[in-house]
Amino acid sequence: MKVFVSVDMEGVTGLTDPEEMRAGGRGYERGCELMTADANAVITAAFDAGAEKVVVADAHGTGKNLRVDLIDERCTLVRGPYKPMRMAEGLGGWCDVAVYVGYHARAGTPRGVLNHTWMGREIQNVTLNGEVAGEIRLMAAYASGLGVPVGLVTGDVAACAEAREVLGEVATVAVKKGSDRYAAELVPPARAHRMINEAARTVFAAPDRWRRHDVDPPYTLGVEWNSTAIAQSCEVVPGVRLTGPRTTEFTTDDFHEIVGLLGVWSTIAGEVGCTGRHYS
C-alpha cells in the first residue's frame, strides 16, 4: 500500500486562532507541533498497516509548517512555497489512497472553524463546473482524476460534514466543533490523536471504504473575488475570462491546470490585494 497525506492547518487539533497558523504569530510554534502530531497519527497507522511508502505534503500557507525534526522518519515530506500543485504536490498515479488531515470547511460555512477557500480574504467563493467548491472538493476531484480515492478526512465538524457531502460515506474524524469562525469546542490533543490513529488504522484495512469524487471534463473553475482589481489582474492569464466585475472563469480538460491556476491566481491576488494576511 502506498499513501499520500495532505496536511492543512486550520482543521488541526487544538487550533482556532489565525495567529497560531501564521509564522511569527503567538502560538505558531506550538501549532506546528500539533499539526505534525496529527500527521504522525496517520503516518504511524499507515506503516502499521503495512504501507511501503507514505508521502506527506505540507499543504498550509508557505508549506513550511510541519516540523521536519518531529515528523515520522519513515515518510517522505514535501514542503516549501509555490509548489506547482500546492496542496496536492507529490500526489500521483503511484498512490493507492489519499488522506486529508487538518482540512477546513469552505468559505462562508456557518460554524466552520477558520472557514475559507484557498485564500481567507481575497476569495469569496469558488465553483467547479457550476457547483460551489471548497478545498475538500477540489482536492478530492484532483485525486480522482489520477485514479486515487480518499480514505479519510480530519478537521472540524463542518469540514467532516462537507467531506461526506462531497465523497459520500467517507471516514472522517472531527477534532473540534466550531461555535464561530474563531472559536470551537476542542477535543484535547492526546485523545484526538488516538481518534485519528484508530480511524486511519480502520480505513487502511478496508479499501472498500475509500471514496472518489469523479468530475467529468471539461472543468470550469470560477472564482468570485473581493475586488474588481484582483479579477481584472487575473484576467490577463491566457484563457481566463472576466465574467462579472469581480468574477473570473477558466475552462480546461486537464485538472492539473485547474490546481496550478489556483496557485497562480492566489499569488496575483495576494500582490494586488496587498493584505499580507490570510484572514480578515
mmCIF file with all atom_site columns, C-alpha atoms in Angstrom, residues 77-231:
data_model
loop_
_atom_site.group_PDB
_atom_site.id
_atom_site.type_symbol
_atom_site.label_atom_id
_atom_site.label_alt_id
_atom_site.label_comp_id
_atom_site.label_asym_id
_atom_site.label_entity_id
_atom_site.label_seq_id
_atom_site.pdbx_PDB_ins_code
_atom_site.Cartn_x
_atom_site.Cartn_y
_atom_site.Cartn_z
_atom_site.occupancy
_atom_site.B_iso_or_equiv
_atom_site.pdbx_formal_charge
_atom_site.auth_seq_id
_atom_site.auth_comp_id
_atom_site.auth_asym_id
_atom_site.auth_atom_id
_atom_site.pdbx_PDB_model_num
ATOM 1   C CA . LEU A 1 77  ? 7.989   15.108 3.325   1.00 0.00 ? 77  LEU A CA 1
ATOM 2   C CA . VAL A 1 78  ? 7.104   17.590 0.556   1.00 0.00 ? 78  VAL A CA 1
ATOM 3   C CA . ARG A 1 79  ? 7.498   21.159 1.806   1.00 0.00 ? 79  ARG A CA 1
ATOM 4   C CA . GLY A 1 80  ? 8.161   24.729 0.687   1.00 0.00 ? 80  GLY A CA 1
ATOM 5   C CA . PRO A 1 81  ? 6.245   27.565 -1.013  1.00 0.00 ? 81  PRO A CA 1
ATOM 6   C CA . TYR A 1 82  ? 4.964   27.844 -4.582  1.00 0.00 ? 82  TYR A CA 1
ATOM 7   C CA . LYS A 1 83  ? 4.697   24.114 -5.184  1.00 0.00 ? 83  LYS A CA 1
ATOM 8   C CA . PRO A 1 84  ? 3.107   23.709 -8.648  1.00 0.00 ? 84  PRO A CA 1
ATOM 9   C CA . MET A 1 85  ? 0.237   21.558 -7.354  1.00 0.00 ? 85  MET A CA 1
ATOM 10  C CA . ARG A 1 86  ? 0.159   23.304 -3.973  1.00 0.00 ? 86  ARG A CA 1
ATOM 11  C CA . MET A 1 87  ? -1.897  21.194 -1.540  1.00 0.00 ? 87  MET A CA 1
ATOM 12  C CA . ALA A 1 88  ? -1.583  18.131 -3.772  1.00 0.00 ? 88  ALA A CA 1
ATOM 13  C CA . GLU A 1 89  ? 2.111   18.343 -4.586  1.00 0.00 ? 89  GLU A CA 1
ATOM 14  C CA . GLY A 1 90  ? 3.552   14.825 -4.608  1.00 0.00 ? 90  GLY A CA 1
ATOM 15  C CA . LEU A 1 91  ? 0.280   13.059 -5.389  1.00 0.00 ? 91  LEU A CA 1
ATOM 16  C CA . GLY A 1 92  ? 0.293   10.842 -8.461  1.00 0.00 ? 92  GLY A CA 1
ATOM 17  C CA . GLY A 1 93  ? -0.871  7.621  -10.010 1.00 0.00 ? 93  GLY A CA 1
ATOM 18  C CA . TRP A 1 94  ? 1.675   5.762  -7.852  1.00 0.00 ? 94  TRP A CA 1
ATOM 19  C CA . CYS A 1 95  ? -0.674  6.235  -4.894  1.00 0.00 ? 95  CYS A CA 1
ATOM 20  C CA . ASP A 1 96  ? -3.345  3.826  -3.637  1.00 0.00 ? 96  ASP A CA 1
ATOM 21  C CA . VAL A 1 97  ? -5.171  6.184  -1.271  1.00 0.00 ? 97  VAL A CA 1
ATOM 22  C CA . ALA A 1 98  ? -5.095  9.840  -0.207  1.00 0.00 ? 98  ALA A CA 1
ATOM 23  C CA . VAL A 1 99  ? -5.742  11.167 3.289   1.00 0.00 ? 99  VAL A CA 1
ATOM 24  C CA . TYR A 1 100 ? -6.577  14.799 4.061   1.00 0.00 ? 100 TYR A CA 1
ATOM 25  C CA . VAL A 1 101 ? -5.557  15.915 7.562   1.00 0.00 ? 101 VAL A CA 1
ATOM 26  C CA . GLY A 1 102 ? -6.384  19.216 9.242   1.00 0.00 ? 102 GLY A CA 1
ATOM 27  C CA . TYR A 1 103 ? -8.768  20.352 6.498   1.00 0.00 ? 103 TYR A CA 1
ATOM 28  C CA . HIS A 1 104 ? -11.421 23.041 6.947   1.00 0.00 ? 104 HIS A CA 1
ATOM 29  C CA . ALA A 1 105 ? -14.835 23.980 5.557   1.00 0.00 ? 105 ALA A CA 1
ATOM 30  C CA . ARG A 1 106 ? -15.290 26.185 2.513   1.00 0.00 ? 106 ARG A CA 1
ATOM 31  C CA . ALA A 1 107 ? -15.809 29.953 2.651   1.00 0.00 ? 107 ALA A CA 1
ATOM 32  C CA . GLY A 1 108 ? -18.996 31.091 4.329   1.00 0.00 ? 108 GLY A CA 1
ATOM 33  C CA . THR A 1 109 ? -19.786 27.826 6.137   1.00 0.00 ? 109 THR A CA 1
ATOM 34  C CA . PRO A 1 110 ? -21.680 28.540 9.380   1.00 0.00 ? 110 PRO A CA 1
ATOM 35  C CA . ARG A 1 111 ? -19.681 27.449 12.436  1.00 0.00 ? 111 ARG A CA 1
ATOM 36  C CA . GLY A 1 112 ? -16.814 26.346 10.223  1.00 0.00 ? 112 GLY A CA 1
ATOM 37  C CA . VAL A 1 113 ? -13.601 26.957 12.131  1.00 0.00 ? 113 VAL A CA 1
ATOM 38  C CA . LEU A 1 114 ? -11.376 29.308 10.071  1.00 0.00 ? 114 LEU A CA 1
ATOM 39  C CA . ASN A 1 115 ? -13.602 28.638 7.054   1.00 0.00 ? 115 ASN A CA 1
ATOM 40  C CA . HIS A 1 116 ? -12.305 29.893 3.716   1.00 0.00 ? 116 HIS A CA 1
ATOM 41  C CA . THR A 1 117 ? -11.475 28.618 0.255   1.00 0.00 ? 117 THR A CA 1
ATOM 42  C CA . TRP A 1 118 ? -7.837  28.833 -0.817  1.00 0.00 ? 118 TRP A CA 1
ATOM 43  C CA . MET A 1 119 ? -7.460  32.429 0.456   1.00 0.00 ? 119 MET A CA 1
ATOM 44  C CA . GLY A 1 120 ? -9.113  33.826 3.566   1.00 0.00 ? 120 GLY A CA 1
ATOM 45  C CA . ARG A 1 121 ? -9.771  37.391 2.464   1.00 0.00 ? 121 ARG A CA 1
ATOM 46  C CA . GLU A 1 122 ? -9.406  37.733 -1.294  1.00 0.00 ? 122 GLU A CA 1
ATOM 47  C CA . ILE A 1 123 ? -11.679 34.868 -2.392  1.00 0.00 ? 123 ILE A CA 1
ATOM 48  C CA . GLN A 1 124 ? -15.376 34.983 -1.623  1.00 0.00 ? 124 GLN A CA 1
ATOM 49  C CA . ASN A 1 125 ? -16.403 31.817 -3.456  1.00 0.00 ? 125 ASN A CA 1
ATOM 50  C CA . VAL A 1 126 ? -15.073 29.118 -5.773  1.00 0.00 ? 126 VAL A CA 1
ATOM 51  C CA . THR A 1 127 ? -17.094 26.954 -8.156  1.00 0.00 ? 127 THR A CA 1
ATOM 52  C CA . LEU A 1 128 ? -16.159 23.827 -10.078 1.00 0.00 ? 128 LEU A CA 1
ATOM 53  C CA . ASN A 1 129 ? -18.421 23.105 -13.059 1.00 0.00 ? 129 ASN A CA 1
ATOM 54  C CA . GLY A 1 130 ? -21.022 25.378 -11.514 1.00 0.00 ? 130 GLY A CA 1
ATOM 55  C CA . GLU A 1 131 ? -21.009 23.775 -8.056  1.00 0.00 ? 131 GLU A CA 1
ATOM 56  C CA . VAL A 1 132 ? -19.710 25.620 -5.008  1.00 0.00 ? 132 VAL A CA 1
ATOM 57  C CA . ALA A 1 133 ? -16.374 24.056 -4.136  1.00 0.00 ? 133 ALA A CA 1
ATOM 58  C CA . GLY A 1 134 ? -14.125 24.158 -1.115  1.00 0.00 ? 134 GLY A CA 1
ATOM 59  C CA . GLU A 1 135 ? -10.648 22.730 -0.844  1.00 0.00 ? 135 GLU A CA 1
ATOM 60  C CA . ILE A 1 136 ? -12.024 19.293 0.031   1.00 0.00 ? 136 ILE A CA 1
ATOM 61  C CA . ARG A 1 137 ? -13.973 19.071 -3.235  1.00 0.00 ? 137 ARG A CA 1
ATOM 62  C CA . LEU A 1 138 ? -11.101 20.453 -5.294  1.00 0.00 ? 138 LEU A CA 1
ATOM 63  C CA . MET A 1 139 ? -8.503  18.108 -3.841  1.00 0.00 ? 139 MET A CA 1
ATOM 64  C CA . ALA A 1 140 ? -10.815 15.083 -3.974  1.00 0.00 ? 140 ALA A CA 1
ATOM 65  C CA . ALA A 1 141 ? -11.574 15.795 -7.643  1.00 0.00 ? 141 ALA A CA 1
ATOM 66  C CA . TYR A 1 142 ? -7.874  16.145 -8.421  1.00 0.00 ? 142 TYR A CA 1
ATOM 67  C CA . ALA A 1 143 ? -7.109  12.836 -6.708  1.00 0.00 ? 143 ALA A CA 1
ATOM 68  C CA . SER A 1 144 ? -9.949  11.082 -8.513  1.00 0.00 ? 144 SER A CA 1
ATOM 69  C CA . GLY A 1 145 ? -8.656  12.359 -11.833 1.00 0.00 ? 145 GLY A CA 1
ATOM 70  C CA . LEU A 1 146 ? -5.450  10.481 -11.062 1.00 0.00 ? 146 LEU A CA 1
ATOM 71  C CA . GLY A 1 147 ? -7.407  7.364  -10.118 1.00 0.00 ? 147 GLY A CA 1
ATOM 72  C CA . VAL A 1 148 ? -6.790  7.865  -6.394  1.00 0.00 ? 148 VAL A CA 1
ATOM 73  C CA . PRO A 1 149 ? -9.627  7.567  -3.822  1.00 0.00 ? 149 PRO A CA 1
ATOM 74  C CA . VAL A 1 150 ? -9.800  9.401  -0.492  1.00 0.00 ? 150 VAL A CA 1
ATOM 75  C CA . GLY A 1 151 ? -9.694  7.245  2.618   1.00 0.00 ? 151 GLY A CA 1
ATOM 76  C CA . LEU A 1 152 ? -10.006 9.708  5.500   1.00 0.00 ? 152 LEU A CA 1
ATOM 77  C CA . VAL A 1 153 ? -10.601 13.406 6.197   1.00 0.00 ? 153 VAL A CA 1
ATOM 78  C CA . THR A 1 154 ? -9.891  15.056 9.552   1.00 0.00 ? 154 THR A CA 1
ATOM 79  C CA . GLY A 1 155 ? -10.824 18.560 10.696  1.00 0.00 ? 155 GLY A CA 1
ATOM 80  C CA . ASP A 1 156 ? -13.681 20.289 12.459  1.00 0.00 ? 156 ASP A CA 1
ATOM 81  C CA . VAL A 1 157 ? -17.308 19.113 12.427  1.00 0.00 ? 157 VAL A CA 1
ATOM 82  C CA . ALA A 1 158 ? -18.172 21.368 9.477   1.00 0.00 ? 158 ALA A CA 1
ATOM 83  C CA . ALA A 1 159 ? -15.249 20.094 7.404   1.00 0.00 ? 159 ALA A CA 1
ATOM 84  C CA . CYS A 1 160 ? -16.217 16.495 8.101   1.00 0.00 ? 160 CYS A CA 1
ATOM 85  C CA . ALA A 1 161 ? -19.800 17.217 7.025   1.00 0.00 ? 161 ALA A CA 1
ATOM 86  C CA . GLU A 1 162 ? -18.501 18.812 3.824   1.00 0.00 ? 162 GLU A CA 1
ATOM 87  C CA . ALA A 1 163 ? -16.304 15.767 3.155   1.00 0.00 ? 163 ALA A CA 1
ATOM 88  C CA . ARG A 1 164 ? -19.320 13.470 3.411   1.00 0.00 ? 164 ARG A CA 1
ATOM 89  C CA . GLU A 1 165 ? -21.326 15.806 1.171   1.00 0.00 ? 165 GLU A CA 1
ATOM 90  C CA . VAL A 1 166 ? -18.607 15.531 -1.475  1.00 0.00 ? 166 VAL A CA 1
ATOM 91  C CA . LEU A 1 167 ? -17.499 11.918 -1.028  1.00 0.00 ? 167 LEU A CA 1
ATOM 92  C CA . GLY A 1 168 ? -20.472 10.128 0.488   1.00 0.00 ? 168 GLY A CA 1
ATOM 93  C CA . GLU A 1 169 ? -19.754 7.838  3.430   1.00 0.00 ? 169 GLU A CA 1
ATOM 94  C CA . VAL A 1 170 ? -16.052 8.579  3.627   1.00 0.00 ? 170 VAL A CA 1
ATOM 95  C CA . ALA A 1 171 ? -14.392 8.125  7.023   1.00 0.00 ? 171 ALA A CA 1
ATOM 96  C CA . THR A 1 172 ? -13.937 11.362 8.977   1.00 0.00 ? 172 THR A CA 1
ATOM 97  C CA . VAL A 1 173 ? -12.592 12.436 12.363  1.00 0.00 ? 173 VAL A CA 1
ATOM 98  C CA . ALA A 1 174 ? -13.857 15.672 13.937  1.00 0.00 ? 174 ALA A CA 1
ATOM 99  C CA . VAL A 1 175 ? -11.327 17.096 16.386  1.00 0.00 ? 175 VAL A CA 1
ATOM 100 C CA . LYS A 1 176 ? -13.314 20.270 17.161  1.00 0.00 ? 176 LYS A CA 1
ATOM 101 C CA . LYS A 1 177 ? -16.792 21.750 16.835  1.00 0.00 ? 177 LYS A CA 1
ATOM 102 C CA . GLY A 1 178 ? -16.976 25.379 15.786  1.00 0.00 ? 178 GLY A CA 1
ATOM 103 C CA . SER A 1 179 ? -19.170 27.906 17.513  1.00 0.00 ? 179 SER A CA 1
ATOM 104 C CA . ASP A 1 180 ? -17.931 30.585 15.122  1.00 0.00 ? 180 ASP A CA 1
ATOM 105 C CA . ARG A 1 181 ? -15.053 31.172 12.743  1.00 0.00 ? 181 ARG A CA 1
ATOM 106 C CA . TYR A 1 182 ? -12.522 31.683 15.519  1.00 0.00 ? 182 TYR A CA 1
ATOM 107 C CA . ALA A 1 183 ? -13.950 29.682 18.410  1.00 0.00 ? 183 ALA A CA 1
ATOM 108 C CA . ALA A 1 184 ? -14.595 25.986 18.968  1.00 0.00 ? 184 ALA A CA 1
ATOM 109 C CA . GLU A 1 185 ? -15.169 23.196 21.451  1.00 0.00 ? 185 GLU A CA 1
ATOM 110 C CA . LEU A 1 186 ? -11.982 21.139 21.264  1.00 0.00 ? 186 LEU A CA 1
ATOM 111 C CA . VAL A 1 187 ? -11.049 17.511 21.709  1.00 0.00 ? 187 VAL A CA 1
ATOM 112 C CA . PRO A 1 188 ? -7.808  17.525 23.760  1.00 0.00 ? 188 PRO A CA 1
ATOM 113 C CA . PRO A 1 189 ? -4.759  16.548 21.664  1.00 0.00 ? 189 PRO A CA 1
ATOM 114 C CA . ALA A 1 190 ? -3.965  13.209 23.333  1.00 0.00 ? 190 ALA A CA 1
ATOM 115 C CA . ARG A 1 191 ? -7.480  11.906 22.704  1.00 0.00 ? 191 ARG A CA 1
ATOM 116 C CA . ALA A 1 192 ? -7.757  13.494 19.260  1.00 0.00 ? 192 ALA A CA 1
ATOM 117 C CA . HIS A 1 193 ? -4.553  11.838 18.120  1.00 0.00 ? 193 HIS A CA 1
ATOM 118 C CA . ARG A 1 194 ? -5.814  8.465  19.301  1.00 0.00 ? 194 ARG A CA 1
ATOM 119 C CA . MET A 1 195 ? -9.053  9.053  17.397  1.00 0.00 ? 195 MET A CA 1
ATOM 120 C CA . ILE A 1 196 ? -7.188  9.907  14.199  1.00 0.00 ? 196 ILE A CA 1
ATOM 121 C CA . ASN A 1 197 ? -4.843  6.946  14.545  1.00 0.00 ? 197 ASN A CA 1
ATOM 122 C CA . GLU A 1 198 ? -7.648  4.472  15.214  1.00 0.00 ? 198 GLU A CA 1
ATOM 123 C CA . ALA A 1 199 ? -9.753  5.755  12.314  1.00 0.00 ? 199 ALA A CA 1
ATOM 124 C CA . ALA A 1 200 ? -6.768  5.583  9.968   1.00 0.00 ? 200 ALA A CA 1
ATOM 125 C CA . ARG A 1 201 ? -5.980  2.018  11.032  1.00 0.00 ? 201 ARG A CA 1
ATOM 126 C CA . THR A 1 202 ? -9.559  1.007  10.280  1.00 0.00 ? 202 THR A CA 1
ATOM 127 C CA . VAL A 1 203 ? -9.578  2.769  6.915   1.00 0.00 ? 203 VAL A CA 1
ATOM 128 C CA . PHE A 1 204 ? -6.263  1.351  5.712   1.00 0.00 ? 204 PHE A CA 1
ATOM 129 C CA . ALA A 1 205 ? -7.555  -2.142 6.437   1.00 0.00 ? 205 ALA A CA 1
ATOM 130 C CA . ALA A 1 206 ? -10.789 -1.554 4.490   1.00 0.00 ? 206 ALA A CA 1
ATOM 131 C CA . PRO A 1 207 ? -10.254 -0.312 0.909   1.00 0.00 ? 207 PRO A CA 1
ATOM 132 C CA . ASP A 1 208 ? -13.968 -0.736 0.266   1.00 0.00 ? 208 ASP A CA 1
ATOM 133 C CA . ARG A 1 209 ? -14.467 2.364  2.441   1.00 0.00 ? 209 ARG A CA 1
ATOM 134 C CA . TRP A 1 210 ? -12.302 4.566  0.205   1.00 0.00 ? 210 TRP A CA 1
ATOM 135 C CA . ARG A 1 211 ? -14.275 7.073  -1.872  1.00 0.00 ? 211 ARG A CA 1
ATOM 136 C CA . ARG A 1 212 ? -13.786 9.063  -5.081  1.00 0.00 ? 212 ARG A CA 1
ATOM 137 C CA . HIS A 1 213 ? -15.226 12.343 -6.337  1.00 0.00 ? 213 HIS A CA 1
ATOM 138 C CA . ASP A 1 214 ? -15.309 11.969 -10.098 1.00 0.00 ? 214 ASP A CA 1
ATOM 139 C CA . VAL A 1 215 ? -15.931 15.127 -12.128 1.00 0.00 ? 215 VAL A CA 1
ATOM 140 C CA . ASP A 1 216 ? -16.349 14.861 -15.890 1.00 0.00 ? 216 ASP A CA 1
ATOM 141 C CA . PRO A 1 217 ? -14.308 17.199 -18.123 1.00 0.00 ? 217 PRO A CA 1
ATOM 142 C CA . PRO A 1 218 ? -14.269 19.862 -19.321 1.00 0.00 ? 218 PRO A CA 1
ATOM 143 C CA . TYR A 1 219 ? -13.543 21.508 -15.979 1.00 0.00 ? 219 TYR A CA 1
ATOM 144 C CA . THR A 1 220 ? -14.644 25.091 -15.398 1.00 0.00 ? 220 THR A CA 1
ATOM 145 C CA . LEU A 1 221 ? -13.145 26.903 -12.431 1.00 0.00 ? 221 LEU A CA 1
ATOM 146 C CA . GLY A 1 222 ? -14.946 30.042 -11.290 1.00 0.00 ? 222 GLY A CA 1
ATOM 147 C CA . VAL A 1 223 ? -13.816 32.477 -8.603  1.00 0.00 ? 223 VAL A CA 1
ATOM 148 C CA . GLU A 1 224 ? -15.647 35.380 -7.021  1.00 0.00 ? 224 GLU A CA 1
ATOM 149 C CA . TRP A 1 225 ? -13.004 37.802 -5.737  1.00 0.00 ? 225 TRP A CA 1
ATOM 150 C CA . ASN A 1 226 ? -13.396 40.533 -3.176  1.00 0.00 ? 226 ASN A CA 1
ATOM 151 C CA . SER A 1 227 ? -12.327 43.291 -5.565  1.00 0.00 ? 227 SER A CA 1
ATOM 152 C CA . THR A 1 228 ? -12.534 44.295 -9.202  1.00 0.00 ? 228 THR A CA 1
ATOM 153 C CA . ALA A 1 229 ? -8.775  44.925 -9.209  1.00 0.00 ? 229 ALA A CA 1
ATOM 154 C CA . ILE A 1 230 ? -7.974  41.296 -8.455  1.00 0.00 ? 230 ILE A CA 1
ATOM 155 C CA . ALA A 1 231 ? -10.437 39.990 -11.054 1.00 0.00 ? 231 ALA A CA 1
#
